Each structure stands twice: as C-alpha cells, then as structure tokens.
Coordinates of C-alpha atoms and ligand atoms in Angstrom, one line a residue:
X19 CA -157.1 -141.9 150.3
X20 CA -159.5 -141.4 147.5
X21 CA -159.7 -143.6 144.4
X22 CA -158.1 -140.8 142.4
X23 CA -155.4 -140.6 145.0
X24 CA -154.7 -144.3 144.8
X25 CA -154.6 -144.3 141.0
X26 CA -152.3 -141.2 140.9
X27 CA -149.9 -142.8 143.3
X28 CA -149.9 -146.0 141.4
X29 CA -149.4 -144.2 138.0
X30 CA -146.5 -142.2 139.5
X31 CA -144.8 -145.3 140.8
X32 CA -145.3 -147.2 137.6
X33 CA -145.1 -144.3 135.2
X34 CA -143.2 -146.2 132.4
X35 CA -146.1 -148.3 130.9
X36 CA -148.5 -145.4 131.4
X37 CA -146.1 -143.0 129.6
X38 CA -145.6 -145.4 126.7
X39 CA -149.3 -146.0 126.4
X40 CA -149.9 -142.3 126.4
X41 CA -147.3 -141.7 123.8
X42 CA -148.8 -144.3 121.5
X43 CA -152.3 -143.0 122.2
X44 CA -151.2 -139.5 121.2
X45 CA -149.8 -140.9 117.9
X46 CA -153.1 -142.7 117.3
X47 CA -155.0 -139.4 117.9
X48 CA -152.7 -137.5 115.5
X49 CA -153.2 -140.1 112.8
X50 CA -156.9 -140.1 113.4
X51 CA -157.3 -136.4 112.9
X52 CA -155.1 -136.6 109.8
X53 CA -157.7 -138.8 108.0
X54 CA -160.7 -136.4 107.6
X55 CA -158.3 -133.6 106.5
X56 CA -156.8 -135.9 103.9
X57 CA -160.3 -137.0 102.7
X58 CA -161.3 -133.3 102.5
X59 CA -158.3 -132.7 100.2
X60 CA -159.1 -135.7 98.0
X61 CA -162.7 -134.5 97.7
X62 CA -161.6 -131.0 96.8
X63 CA -159.0 -132.4 94.3
X64 CA -161.6 -134.6 92.7
X65 CA -164.2 -131.8 92.4
X66 CA -161.6 -129.4 90.9
X67 CA -160.5 -132.2 88.5
X68 CA -156.9 -132.0 89.9
X69 CA -156.5 -135.7 90.7
X70 CA -155.9 -138.3 88.1
X71 CA -156.2 -142.1 88.7
X72 CA -152.6 -142.7 89.8
X73 CA -152.5 -139.7 92.1
X74 CA -155.8 -140.9 93.7
X75 CA -154.4 -144.4 94.3
X76 CA -151.3 -142.7 95.9
X77 CA -153.5 -140.6 98.2
X78 CA -155.6 -143.6 99.2
X79 CA -152.4 -145.5 99.9
X80 CA -151.6 -142.9 102.6
X81 CA -155.1 -143.4 104.1
X82 CA -154.6 -147.2 104.3
X83 CA -151.2 -146.8 105.8
X84 CA -152.6 -144.5 108.5
X85 CA -155.4 -147.1 109.2
X86 CA -152.8 -149.9 109.6
X87 CA -150.6 -147.9 111.9
X88 CA -153.6 -147.0 114.0
X89 CA -154.4 -150.7 114.3
X90 CA -151.0 -151.7 115.6
X91 CA -150.6 -148.8 117.9
X92 CA -154.0 -149.5 119.5
X93 CA -153.0 -153.1 120.2
X94 CA -149.7 -152.0 121.6
X95 CA -151.0 -149.4 124.1
X96 CA -153.8 -151.7 125.3
X97 CA -151.2 -154.4 126.1
X98 CA -149.1 -151.8 128.0
X99 CA -151.9 -150.3 130.0
X100 CA -153.8 -153.4 130.9
X101 CA -150.6 -155.1 132.1
X102 CA -150.2 -152.1 134.5
X103 CA -153.8 -152.2 135.7
X104 CA -153.7 -156.0 136.3
X105 CA -150.7 -155.5 138.4
X106 CA -152.5 -153.0 140.5
X107 CA -155.3 -155.5 141.0
X108 CA -152.8 -158.2 142.0
X109 CA -151.1 -155.7 144.4
X110 CA -154.4 -154.9 146.0
X111 CA -155.4 -158.5 146.3
X112 CA -152.0 -159.3 148.0
X113 CA -152.5 -156.4 150.4
X114 CA -156.0 -157.4 151.2
X115 CA -155.0 -161.0 151.8
X116 CA -152.0 -160.1 154.0
X117 CA -154.3 -157.9 156.0
X118 CA -157.0 -160.6 156.4
X119 CA -154.3 -163.1 157.5
X120 CA -153.3 -160.7 160.3
X121 CA -156.8 -160.2 161.6
X122 CA -158.0 -161.9 164.8
X123 CA -161.1 -164.0 165.2
X124 CA -163.1 -160.9 166.4
X125 CA -162.8 -159.4 162.8
X126 CA -164.1 -162.6 161.2
X127 CA -167.0 -162.8 163.7
X128 CA -168.1 -159.4 162.4
X129 CA -167.5 -159.9 158.6
X130 CA -169.0 -162.5 156.4
X131 CA -166.6 -164.8 154.6
X132 CA -168.6 -164.4 151.4
X133 CA -168.6 -160.6 151.5
X134 CA -164.8 -160.7 152.0
X135 CA -164.5 -162.9 149.0
X136 CA -166.6 -160.5 147.0
X137 CA -164.2 -157.7 148.0
X138 CA -161.2 -159.7 146.8
X139 CA -162.9 -160.4 143.5
X140 CA -165.6 -158.1 142.3
X141 CA -164.6 -154.9 144.1
X142 CA -160.9 -155.2 143.2
X143 CA -162.0 -155.8 139.6
X144 CA -163.9 -152.6 139.6
X145 CA -160.8 -150.6 141.0
X146 CA -158.7 -152.4 138.4
X147 CA -161.0 -151.3 135.6
X148 CA -160.9 -147.7 136.9
X149 CA -157.1 -147.7 136.9
X150 CA -156.8 -149.2 133.5
X151 CA -159.7 -148.9 131.1
X152 CA -160.9 -145.6 132.6
X153 CA -157.5 -144.0 132.6
X154 CA -156.9 -144.9 129.0
X155 CA -160.4 -143.9 127.8
X156 CA -160.1 -140.6 129.7
X157 CA -156.7 -139.8 128.2
X158 CA -157.6 -140.9 124.7
X159 CA -161.0 -139.1 124.8
X160 CA -159.5 -135.8 126.1
X161 CA -156.7 -135.9 123.6
X162 CA -159.0 -136.7 120.6
X163 CA -161.4 -134.0 121.7
X164 CA -158.7 -131.4 121.9
X165 CA -157.2 -132.3 118.5
X166 CA -160.5 -132.6 116.8
X167 CA -161.8 -129.3 118.1
X168 CA -158.5 -127.7 117.3
X169 CA -158.7 -129.0 113.7
X170 CA -162.4 -127.9 113.4
X171 CA -161.6 -124.4 114.8
X172 CA -158.2 -123.6 113.4
X173 CA -158.1 -125.9 110.4
X174 CA -161.6 -125.3 109.0
X175 CA -163.8 -122.5 110.4
X176 CA -164.2 -121.3 113.9
X177 CA -167.8 -120.1 113.5
X178 CA -168.9 -123.5 112.2
X179 CA -167.1 -125.1 115.2
X180 CA -168.8 -122.8 117.7
X181 CA -172.2 -123.7 116.2
X182 CA -171.5 -127.4 116.1
X183 CA -170.3 -127.4 119.7
X184 CA -173.4 -125.6 121.0
X185 CA -175.3 -128.7 122.1
X186 CA -172.4 -130.2 124.0
X187 CA -172.9 -128.4 127.4
X188 CA -176.3 -130.0 127.6
X189 CA -174.8 -133.3 127.1
X190 CA -172.2 -132.7 129.9
X191 CA -175.1 -131.9 132.2
X192 CA -176.9 -135.1 131.3
X193 CA -173.7 -137.1 131.9
X194 CA -173.2 -135.6 135.3
X195 CA -176.8 -136.5 136.4
X196 CA -176.4 -140.0 135.0
X197 CA -173.1 -140.7 136.7
X198 CA -174.3 -139.8 140.2
X199 CA -177.1 -142.4 139.7
X200 CA -174.6 -145.0 138.6
X201 CA -172.5 -144.4 141.7
X202 CA -175.4 -145.2 144.0
X203 CA -176.6 -148.2 142.0
X204 CA -173.0 -149.7 141.8
X205 CA -172.6 -149.3 145.5
X206 CA -175.9 -151.1 146.1
X207 CA -175.0 -153.8 143.6
X208 CA -171.6 -154.5 145.1
X209 CA -173.0 -154.6 148.6
X210 CA -175.9 -156.9 147.7
X211 CA -173.5 -159.2 145.8
X212 CA -171.4 -159.4 149.0
X213 CA -174.5 -160.5 150.9
X214 CA -175.5 -163.0 148.3
X215 CA -171.9 -164.4 148.4
X216 CA -172.2 -164.6 152.2
X217 CA -175.4 -166.6 152.0
X218 CA -174.1 -169.0 149.4
X219 CA -170.9 -169.6 151.4
X220 CA -172.8 -170.2 154.7
X221 CA -175.3 -172.4 153.0
X222 CA -172.7 -174.6 151.4
X223 CA -170.7 -174.9 154.6
X224 CA -173.8 -175.7 156.7
X225 CA -175.7 -177.7 154.1
X226 CA -175.9 -180.8 156.3
X227 CA -177.4 -178.9 159.2
X228 CA -179.8 -177.2 156.8
X229 CA -181.0 -180.5 155.5
X230 CA -181.2 -182.0 158.9
X231 CA -183.4 -179.2 160.1
X232 CA -185.4 -179.3 156.8
X233 CA -184.6 -175.6 156.1
X234 CA -183.7 -176.1 152.4
X235 CA -186.8 -174.4 151.1
X236 CA -186.4 -171.4 153.5
X237 CA -182.7 -171.0 152.5
X238 CA -183.6 -171.3 148.8
X239 CA -186.2 -168.6 149.2
X240 CA -183.8 -166.3 150.9
X241 CA -181.2 -167.0 148.2
X242 CA -183.8 -166.1 145.5
X243 CA -184.6 -162.9 147.4
X244 CA -180.9 -161.9 147.6
X245 CA -180.1 -162.9 144.0
X246 CA -183.1 -160.8 142.9
X247 CA -182.0 -157.8 144.9
X248 CA -178.4 -158.0 143.6
X249 CA -179.7 -158.4 140.0
X250 CA -182.1 -155.5 140.3
X251 CA -179.3 -153.2 141.6
X252 CA -177.0 -154.3 138.7
X253 CA -179.9 -153.7 136.3
X254 CA -180.4 -150.2 137.7
X255 CA -176.7 -149.4 137.1
X256 CA -177.0 -150.8 133.6
X257 CA -180.1 -148.8 132.9
X258 CA -178.4 -145.6 133.8
X259 CA -175.4 -146.5 131.8
X260 CA -177.7 -147.1 128.8
X261 CA -178.9 -143.5 129.2
X262 CA -175.5 -142.3 128.0
X263 CA -176.0 -143.5 124.4
X264 CA -179.3 -141.6 123.6
X265 CA -177.7 -138.4 125.2
X266 CA -174.8 -138.8 122.8
X267 CA -177.2 -139.5 119.9
X268 CA -179.3 -136.4 120.5
X269 CA -176.3 -134.2 120.9
X270 CA -174.7 -135.5 117.7
X271 CA -177.9 -135.1 115.6
X272 CA -178.4 -131.5 116.8
X273 CA -174.7 -130.7 116.1
X274 CA -175.0 -132.2 112.6
X275 CA -178.2 -130.2 111.9
X276 CA -176.5 -127.0 113.0
X277 CA -173.3 -127.8 111.0
X278 CA -175.2 -128.5 107.8
X279 CA -177.4 -125.4 108.2
X280 CA -174.5 -123.0 108.8
X281 CA -172.0 -124.9 106.7
X282 CA -174.4 -125.0 103.7
X283 CA -174.8 -121.2 104.0
X284 CA -171.0 -120.8 104.1
X285 CA -170.6 -123.1 101.0
X286 CA -173.2 -121.0 99.1
X287 CA -171.4 -117.9 100.0
X288 CA -168.2 -119.4 98.7
X289 CA -166.4 -119.1 102.1
X290 CA -166.1 -122.9 102.5
X291 CA -165.3 -125.7 100.0
X292 CA -167.3 -128.9 99.8
X293 CA -164.2 -130.8 100.8
X294 CA -163.8 -128.7 104.0
X295 CA -167.5 -129.3 104.9
X296 CA -167.0 -133.0 104.3
X297 CA -163.9 -133.0 106.5
X298 CA -165.8 -131.1 109.1
X299 CA -168.7 -133.6 109.2
X300 CA -166.1 -136.4 109.5
X301 CA -164.6 -134.5 112.5
X302 CA -168.0 -134.3 114.0
X303 CA -168.3 -138.1 113.7
X304 CA -164.9 -138.4 115.4
X305 CA -166.3 -136.6 118.4
X306 CA -168.5 -139.6 119.1
X307 CA -165.6 -141.5 120.6
X308 CA -164.6 -138.7 123.1
X309 CA -168.2 -138.5 124.1
X310 CA -168.6 -142.2 124.7
X311 CA -165.3 -142.2 126.4
X312 CA -166.5 -139.5 128.8
X313 CA -169.6 -141.6 129.6
X314 CA -167.5 -144.8 129.9
X315 CA -165.0 -143.1 132.2
X316 CA -167.6 -141.6 134.4
X317 CA -169.3 -144.9 134.9
X318 CA -166.1 -146.9 135.4
X319 CA -164.9 -144.3 137.9
X320 CA -168.2 -144.4 139.8
X321 CA -168.0 -148.1 139.9
X322 CA -164.4 -148.0 141.0
X323 CA -165.2 -145.3 143.6
X324 CA -168.0 -147.4 145.0
X325 CA -165.8 -150.4 145.3
X326 CA -162.9 -148.5 146.8
X327 CA -165.3 -147.1 149.3
X328 CA -165.9 -150.7 150.5
X329 CA -162.3 -151.9 150.1
X330 CA -160.5 -149.1 151.9
X331 CA -162.2 -149.4 155.3
X332 CA -161.4 -153.2 155.2
X333 CA -157.7 -152.5 154.4
X334 CA -157.6 -149.9 157.1
X335 CA -159.4 -151.9 159.8
X336 CA -157.1 -151.8 162.8
X337 CA -155.6 -155.2 163.6
X338 CA -157.3 -156.7 166.6
X339 CA -153.8 -157.5 167.8
X340 CA -150.8 -155.3 167.1
X341 CA -147.6 -157.0 166.0
X342 CA -145.2 -154.6 167.6
X343 CA -142.9 -157.1 169.2
X344 CA -139.3 -157.3 167.9
X345 CA -137.9 -160.5 169.5
X346 CA -137.3 -163.1 166.9
X347 CA -135.4 -165.7 169.0
X348 CA -137.2 -168.9 170.1
X349 CA -138.6 -168.2 173.6
X350 CA -137.1 -170.3 176.4
X351 CA -138.0 -170.6 180.1
X352 CA -141.1 -170.8 182.2
X353 CA -144.5 -169.8 180.8
X354 CA -146.3 -167.5 183.2
X355 CA -149.7 -165.8 183.4
X356 CA -149.7 -163.1 186.1
X357 CA -153.1 -161.7 187.3
X358 CA -154.6 -162.1 183.8
X359 CA -158.1 -160.8 183.3
X360 CA -160.0 -160.6 180.0
X361 CA -163.4 -159.9 178.6
X362 CA -164.3 -160.2 174.9
X363 CA -164.5 -157.0 172.9
X364 CA -167.9 -155.5 173.3
X365 CA -168.8 -157.7 176.3
X366 CA -168.9 -156.7 179.9
X367 CA -168.6 -160.1 181.6
X368 CA -165.1 -161.2 182.4
X369 CA -164.3 -164.4 180.5
X370 CA -161.2 -164.8 182.7
X371 CA -160.4 -163.2 186.0
X372 CA -157.2 -163.1 188.0
X373 CA -155.5 -166.1 186.4
X374 CA -152.0 -166.9 187.8
X375 CA -150.1 -169.8 186.3
X376 CA -146.5 -170.8 186.4
X377 CA -145.6 -173.5 183.9
X378 CA -142.0 -174.9 183.9
X379 CA -140.4 -175.9 180.6
X380 CA -141.2 -179.5 179.7
X381 CA -144.1 -179.7 182.1
X382 CA -147.8 -180.3 181.3
X383 CA -150.6 -178.2 182.5
X384 CA -154.1 -179.6 182.5
X385 CA -157.1 -177.2 182.3
X386 CA -160.5 -178.5 183.1
X387 CA -163.9 -177.1 184.2
X388 CA -167.5 -176.9 183.0
X389 CA -168.4 -175.6 179.6
X390 CA -168.1 -171.9 179.3
X391 CA -165.6 -171.7 182.2
X392 CA -163.0 -170.0 180.1
X393 CA -160.7 -172.9 179.0
X394 CA -160.6 -172.1 175.3
X395 CA -160.3 -168.4 176.1
X396 CA -157.1 -169.1 178.1
X397 CA -155.6 -170.8 175.0
X398 CA -156.7 -167.9 172.7
X399 CA -154.9 -165.4 175.0
X400 CA -151.7 -167.6 174.9
X401 CA -152.1 -167.7 171.1
X402 CA -152.4 -163.9 171.2
X403 CA -155.7 -164.0 169.2
X404 CA -156.9 -161.4 171.8
X405 CA -155.0 -159.0 174.0
X406 CA -155.3 -159.3 177.8
X407 CA -157.1 -156.5 179.6
X408 CA -155.2 -156.8 182.8
X409 CA -152.1 -158.6 184.0
X410 CA -149.4 -160.1 181.8
X411 CA -148.4 -163.2 180.0
X412 CA -144.6 -163.9 179.9
X413 CA -142.4 -166.5 178.4
X414 CA -139.0 -166.7 180.0
X415 CA -137.6 -163.3 180.7
X416 CA -139.9 -161.5 178.2
X417 CA -143.6 -160.6 177.8
X418 CA -145.4 -162.4 175.1
X419 CA -146.0 -159.1 173.3
X420 CA -142.2 -158.6 173.0
X421 CA -142.0 -161.4 170.5
X422 CA -143.0 -161.0 166.8
X423 CA -146.2 -162.9 165.9
X424 CA -144.2 -164.9 163.5
X425 CA -141.8 -166.2 166.2
X426 CA -144.8 -167.1 168.5
X427 CA -146.5 -169.0 165.6
X428 CA -143.4 -171.0 165.1
X429 CA -142.9 -171.6 168.9
X430 CA -146.5 -172.6 169.6
X431 CA -148.6 -175.4 168.1
X432 CA -152.3 -175.4 168.6
X433 CA -154.8 -178.2 167.9
X434 CA -158.4 -177.2 168.1
X435 CA -161.3 -179.5 168.9
X436 CA -162.4 -179.3 165.3
X437 CA -159.3 -179.0 163.2
X438 CA -159.3 -177.9 159.6
X439 CA -158.0 -180.2 156.9
X440 CA -157.1 -178.8 153.5
X441 CA -158.1 -180.4 150.2
X442 CA -154.8 -182.2 149.9
X443 CA -153.3 -185.6 150.6
X444 CA -152.9 -186.9 154.2
X445 CA -149.1 -186.5 153.9
X446 CA -149.5 -182.9 152.7
X447 CA -151.9 -182.1 155.5
X448 CA -149.5 -183.3 158.2
X449 CA -146.5 -181.9 156.3
X450 CA -147.9 -178.4 156.4
X451 CA -146.4 -177.9 159.9
X452 CA -142.9 -177.9 158.6
X453 CA -141.4 -176.9 155.3
X454 CA -139.4 -179.7 153.6
X455 CA -140.5 -182.4 156.0
X456 CA -139.5 -185.8 154.7
X457 CA -142.0 -188.7 154.4
X458 CA -140.1 -190.5 157.2
X459 CA -140.7 -187.5 159.5
X460 CA -144.3 -187.4 158.5
X461 CA -144.7 -191.1 159.1
X462 CA -143.1 -190.8 162.5
X463 CA -145.4 -187.9 163.5
X464 CA -148.4 -190.0 162.3
X465 CA -147.2 -193.0 164.4
X466 CA -146.9 -190.7 167.5
X467 CA -150.5 -189.5 166.9
X468 CA -151.7 -193.1 166.5
X469 CA -153.1 -192.4 163.0
X470 CA -150.5 -194.5 161.1
X471 CA -152.6 -197.7 161.0
X472 CA -155.6 -195.8 159.8
X473 CA -153.6 -194.2 157.0
X474 CA -152.2 -197.6 156.0
X475 CA -155.8 -198.8 155.5
X476 CA -156.7 -195.8 153.3
X477 CA -156.9 -196.5 149.5
X478 CA -153.7 -194.6 148.6
X479 CA -152.0 -194.6 152.0
X480 CA -150.3 -191.3 152.7
X481 CA -151.3 -190.0 149.2
X482 CA -155.0 -190.4 149.9
X483 CA -156.7 -187.0 149.3
X484 CA -158.7 -185.8 152.3
X485 CA -160.6 -182.6 153.0
X486 CA -163.5 -181.3 151.1
X487 CA -162.9 -183.3 147.9
X488 CA -161.3 -186.4 149.4
X489 CA -162.2 -189.3 151.6
X490 CA -164.2 -188.3 154.6
X491 CA -162.4 -188.9 157.8
X492 CA -164.1 -189.5 161.2
X493 CA -163.9 -186.8 163.8
X494 CA -161.3 -188.8 165.7
X495 CA -159.2 -189.4 162.6
X496 CA -159.2 -185.7 161.8
X497 CA -158.1 -184.9 165.3
X498 CA -155.2 -187.4 165.1
X499 CA -154.1 -186.0 161.7
X500 CA -154.1 -182.5 163.3
X501 CA -152.1 -183.8 166.3
X502 CA -149.6 -185.4 163.9
X503 CA -149.3 -182.0 162.2
X504 CA -148.7 -180.3 165.5
X505 CA -146.1 -182.9 166.6
X506 CA -144.2 -182.5 163.3
X507 CA -143.8 -178.8 164.0
X508 CA -141.8 -179.6 167.1
X509 CA -142.9 -176.4 168.7
X510 CA -141.8 -175.4 172.3
X511 CA -145.4 -175.1 173.4
X512 CA -148.1 -177.5 172.4
X513 CA -151.8 -176.5 173.1
X514 CA -154.4 -179.2 172.8
X515 CA -157.9 -177.7 173.0
X516 CA -160.1 -180.7 173.7
X517 CA -158.2 -182.2 170.8
X518 CA -158.8 -185.8 171.8
X519 CA -162.5 -185.5 172.4
X520 CA -163.5 -187.7 169.5
X521 CA -160.7 -190.3 170.1
X522 CA -161.5 -193.4 172.1
X523 CA -160.0 -193.6 175.6
X524 CA -157.5 -196.3 174.8
X525 CA -156.1 -194.4 171.8
X526 CA -156.1 -191.3 173.9
X527 CA -154.0 -193.0 176.5
X528 CA -151.4 -194.2 173.9
X529 CA -151.2 -190.7 172.4
X530 CA -150.6 -189.2 175.8
X531 CA -148.0 -191.8 176.5
X532 CA -146.2 -190.9 173.3
X533 CA -146.3 -187.3 174.3
X534 CA -144.7 -188.1 177.6
X535 CA -142.0 -190.2 176.0
X536 CA -141.3 -187.3 173.6
X537 CA -141.0 -184.9 176.4
X538 CA -138.7 -187.2 178.3
X539 CA -136.5 -187.5 175.2
X540 CA -136.3 -183.8 174.4
X541 CA -137.3 -182.3 177.8
X542 CA -138.3 -179.0 176.5
X543 CA -141.8 -179.3 175.0
X544 CA -144.3 -177.7 177.3
X545 CA -147.9 -178.8 176.9
X546 CA -151.2 -177.3 177.9
X547 CA -154.1 -179.8 177.6
X548 CA -157.7 -178.5 177.8
X549 CA -160.1 -181.4 178.2
X550 CA -163.5 -182.4 179.2
X551 CA -162.3 -185.9 179.9
X552 CA -160.2 -185.8 183.1
X553 CA -158.3 -188.9 182.0
X554 CA -156.5 -186.7 179.4
X555 CA -155.0 -184.5 182.2
X556 CA -154.5 -186.9 185.1
X557 CA -150.8 -187.2 184.5
X558 CA -150.2 -183.5 184.1
X559 CA -147.8 -181.9 186.6
X560 CA -150.4 -179.3 187.4
X561 CA -154.1 -179.1 186.8
X562 CA -156.3 -176.0 187.0
X563 CA -160.1 -176.3 187.5
X564 CA -161.8 -173.2 186.1
X565 CA -165.3 -172.0 186.9
X566 CA -166.8 -168.9 185.5
X567 CA -163.4 -167.6 184.5
X568 CA -161.7 -168.1 187.8
X569 CA -159.4 -170.8 189.2
X570 CA -161.4 -172.7 191.8
X571 CA -159.2 -175.7 192.4
X572 CA -155.6 -176.5 191.4
X573 CA -152.9 -179.1 192.1
X574 CA -151.9 -182.5 190.7
X575 CA -154.4 -185.3 190.2
X576 CA -153.8 -186.9 193.6
X577 CA -154.2 -183.7 195.5
X578 CA -157.3 -182.7 193.6
X579 CA -158.9 -186.1 194.4
X580 CA -158.0 -185.6 198.0
X581 CA -159.5 -182.1 198.0
X582 CA -162.9 -183.7 197.3
X583 CA -164.3 -180.8 195.1
X584 CA -165.5 -180.5 191.5
X585 CA -162.6 -182.4 190.2
X586 CA -163.0 -185.4 192.5
X587 CA -166.8 -185.6 191.9
X588 CA -166.2 -185.3 188.1
X589 CA -163.6 -188.0 188.3
X590 CA -165.8 -190.4 190.1
X591 CA -168.6 -189.7 187.6
X592 CA -166.4 -190.2 184.6
X593 CA -164.9 -193.4 186.0
X594 CA -168.4 -194.8 186.6
X595 CA -169.4 -193.8 183.1
X596 CA -166.4 -195.5 181.6
X597 CA -167.1 -198.8 183.5
X598 CA -170.7 -198.7 182.3
X599 CA -169.6 -198.1 178.7
X600 CA -167.2 -201.0 179.1
X601 CA -170.0 -203.4 180.1
Ligands
ADP16 P1 -164.8 -173.2 177.6 O1 -163.7 -173.4 176.6 O2 -164.4 -173.5 179.0 O3 -166.1 -173.9 177.2 P2 -164.8 -170.5 176.6 O4 -163.5 -170.0 176.9 O5 -165.2 -170.9 175.3 O6 -165.2 -171.7 177.6 O7 -165.8 -169.3 177.1 C1 -165.7 -168.6 178.3 C2 -166.7 -167.5 178.3 O8 -166.5 -166.5 177.3 C3 -168.1 -168.0 178.1 O9 -169.0 -167.2 178.9 C4 -168.5 -167.6 176.6 O10 -169.8 -167.4 176.5 C5 -167.6 -166.4 176.4 N1 -167.2 -166.3 175.0 C6 -166.5 -167.3 174.4 N2 -166.2 -166.8 173.1 C7 -166.7 -165.6 173.0 C8 -166.7 -164.6 171.9 N3 -166.1 -164.8 170.8 N4 -167.3 -163.4 172.2 C9 -167.9 -163.2 173.4 N5 -167.9 -164.1 174.4 C10 -167.3 -165.2 174.2

C-alpha cells in the first residue's frame, strides 16, 4: 500500500471529521474571497463619492464580521482534523507495537532497538503530519486557488487573470524539482536518526562494559559522527524546503508586475475601475497561501512517504513464528519431542539433531551438557520462539503448533539466566505473572523462591522499587525474584534456563526442595531444568546430556553416575570443587 492509499483508506473509514473540516474550510474560503470584492466595492464607492460615513461604517462592519467568522471556523476545522490524524498515529503505533510483540528473537537480532523506537516515534509522526496537516493544506489550498482564480477570471477580467497567472507554471516546475530533493533528504534523515537512536540505546545499555573497556572516547566519537550525519541530512531537507519561499516570491513579484502593467492600461482605457484593480491585487495576494500550501503539502507528503517506506516493511515483516493454532484449552498430558532437529535461520549447522524426549506430567527433566551444546535452544523450541525444521513437539494429544500462542504463554513459565526486572516495586515485578494476584499470594511465591527474607530486609519491603531506577539487586536476587514470578503463574510447564546459576548451592537446594513439595501437592507441574551445576538436576526423574546438539547420555542421576561418562566425570569434578570452596 502506498501512503496515499493508506490515507485514502483512513479518510474513508473516518470520513465524518474530515467531511466536517472540509465543510468549514469551504466556508472559510468563500468568506476569504468575499473580502477583496467587498473592499473593491468600498474603494469604487468612495472614489465615486457614493459612500457617506454611516454607510462606510456599515460596510466595514461586514468586513469585521467576515474576519471573526473566519477565525472561529479555522479553529474549529483544525480541532476536527488534527483529532483525526492523531488517531491515525495512535492506530499505527498500536499496530506496530502489536506486530513487534509477536516477532521472535530472530527479528530483534536483525533490527536495532533504537531504530525500532525511531519508527514508533519520528516516522509515525511524519505519516501523521501527512494525513492531517498535508490533507488540510492541500484541500484548503486547492479550494482557495479555484475560488480566487474564478473570482479573478469571471468576477474581474479574464485577460488580466491570464497575464497574472503566466508565471505560475514555472513555479510548479520549481516545486516539483524541490520536492524530489526533499524526499531523498528526508529518507536519509529518518534513517540516520534511526542509527543514532540505536547507538544511544546500545551505549546506555552497555555503559558499564564500555567504561570497563575504556571505550568511552571511541563511543563518544562515533556518536558525534552519527549526530553530525543525522543533522546534516535534516539540514539538507530544510535547505530544500527553504527554496520554496523564494520561488513563491519571484512568481508573485512577476505576477504583480504583469498585473499592474496590463491592469494600468485597462484602467486608462476605462475598461477597469480602480476598485476592480485593487480587488484584483488583493486576490493576487490571496494566491500566496495556495502556493505556500502546495509547497508545504509536497514537503509533508515527501516526508510522510519516506517514513511510510520505512514503516511498511516493518509492519509487513512475516512473523518468524506463525500463530495459526486454534486450541485454547490448557494442554494436559505428556510433553514429547519426536525426532526434533533444528538449525538457526541462516545457519547451516544443526543446533539440535534427532532429539527424542518423553516427559510425563509432574515429572522433572534435567538438561545438562557443555556450553553451546543446545540446551537453551531446546527451551526456545518449547517456547515456540523458533519453528522446528524436522520432527514434532507435542503436548498431550496435540502438536504444540495446534495451540494458540496465547494459550502456550499461559501454560508455560520461563525463567532465563538473566531475567528482566521492570522499573516497578518488587511486589509488582512478581505480581506481573498473574493478574489480580493478592499480596499474600505474592508473599507465598517469594517464600517458595527463597527471596522473602531478602525482601524483608529491603528499605520498603515489598514496595521497594527495583529495576533501572530502583535498588540494585544482586544477580542471585534477580533470579529468585524471577522464579517467584514464574511460580506465581502456576503454569503447567516450568522452564528454568540456568535460572539458579547465581544462587548459592544451599539456597538452590531449598528452592529445588520447595519445587518438589509443590509438585507433590499439585502433581501436575512439569519442570525442565537446564543447568551447568549438576546438583540442580540430580533429583530429576530423567536427565539428558547434550553434546553438539545430540543426546549423548540419558537416564536418572544414579544410572548416569554408573555409566561413567561425561556426567559422572563432571559430577566428580563439581563435588571436588564444592568441597574445595567449602574449605
Ligand atoms: P547452550 O545453551 O547449551 O549453551 P545454545 O542452545 O545456546 O547452547 O547453542 C547451541 C548452538 O546454537 C551453539 O552452536 C550456538 O552457537 C548456536 N546458536 C545459539 N543461538 C544462536 C542464534 N541466535 N543464531 C545462530 N546460532 C545460534
């Protein structure tokens, strides 16, 4: 869809405010062209000695009234029209946001956060301006132009009108050249602003790393370069926009010269009255607005078009995962992976190959293996962040893809190694998992995740703000807050992705014990624990050892120890390490 297509569709759908605004604009134009004609009559009346003092005041009263009416109508149509265009902006932002929320991690690997933020702000602003300001200026300008030209031609003298309009085609040509430059410059400017935003966002997120590596100066230099480049593109667009004004000026001066030359002759010949010539010059002055409007519309439309050219592909980017499932009931039964193989989009190497897993409801699966063996990838497939290449993942009687994403999100809780905390209180951060959770439920979840005592020691307890603007929590505390959040959700499937890595072994043991008690109580929470530390999985019913994307060993703790492979060696090593640490 083109920008014009988008705006047309929107105007058609919301025709009422646009129609009202157009109606008021038409009245404004009619009143505007009434003024010079009226002034012309006054001038002729005065020069013929037909107007006395009282009559003059009466005539001037009409002029004032027209002026006041114009004022109120202008305020009213602006309100109508801008309300409509702001709504389009809001609609586009909602669409963009909804789209971004559905995209998988692959999309965000490719697109910078700062650039996406620029799309949601700057680019949508530009489209909004095109659908509001440009529409109104275009309509108003065209209407005024038609009326003024009609008044000049039919109301005064067509020969004079022809002469006066002679320079206008040259102006149209100049406008056309200028607007194509504006398009290019706006596109550059929006793109460069996106890059600048990306850099600022990355720098702020990674400021500690930058400092630690002593890269501040380099980053600042890069920022200066990007800011300079964005500014120069904006300036280039501005410079071209500035060229509209002189073009209008030259046209107007030439038109005035032609008018006075021919008009003067006509007055001498007695064909035209002085009043008519006055009115004509005033009409010429009224053409300034349509001309400026044309320039303004062209530049707004070019800016809007450049922005829409960036926005539309993002809105249309295929979702990395399609949400075509229809089942909305909570999944029950065993969780199975059958011959699952997977490679990341754009990569040849298999991140997982031939994975078979059968996980009974209420059981715990441990997944261990060296770094890069595919443990996190396995969880990403269960979360449907990516689609499997081969094989099938099923939950109970149905494939995972049969369920709606929404259902799966509610049925599965996931705790990553580095969980994200929002700028809100501890209670709110835990409570996110379930709408309307009571404080008692939040406290209970916190106790299960062994974070309750830490919270009690915080300055404002559960109301203590955390996240970017609040108290800084240790890695282990963050992980436990995230676990409390996940437990509150009471999902059927709990995925822990090395979620206890920053918690000390003793606390880890108590959390795992709590999990086990919970499972005994409710029987149906199935858990997958990915861990570097084998102590986190030793009590699991089944343990997989992955290596280079394949299952190389599996069984329970005792059988894996007896097998004497990677697991047994790793276990001995970690036990030794633990006893050394204890000393
Ligand atoms: P683990 O969790 O066991 O450390 P991962 O599941 O993260 O391992 O990684 C498995 C393999 O997939 C590794 O070879 C890794 O390089 C690769 N990989 C992980 N994430 C991506 C990604 N986003 N794009 C491409 N390859 C990836």
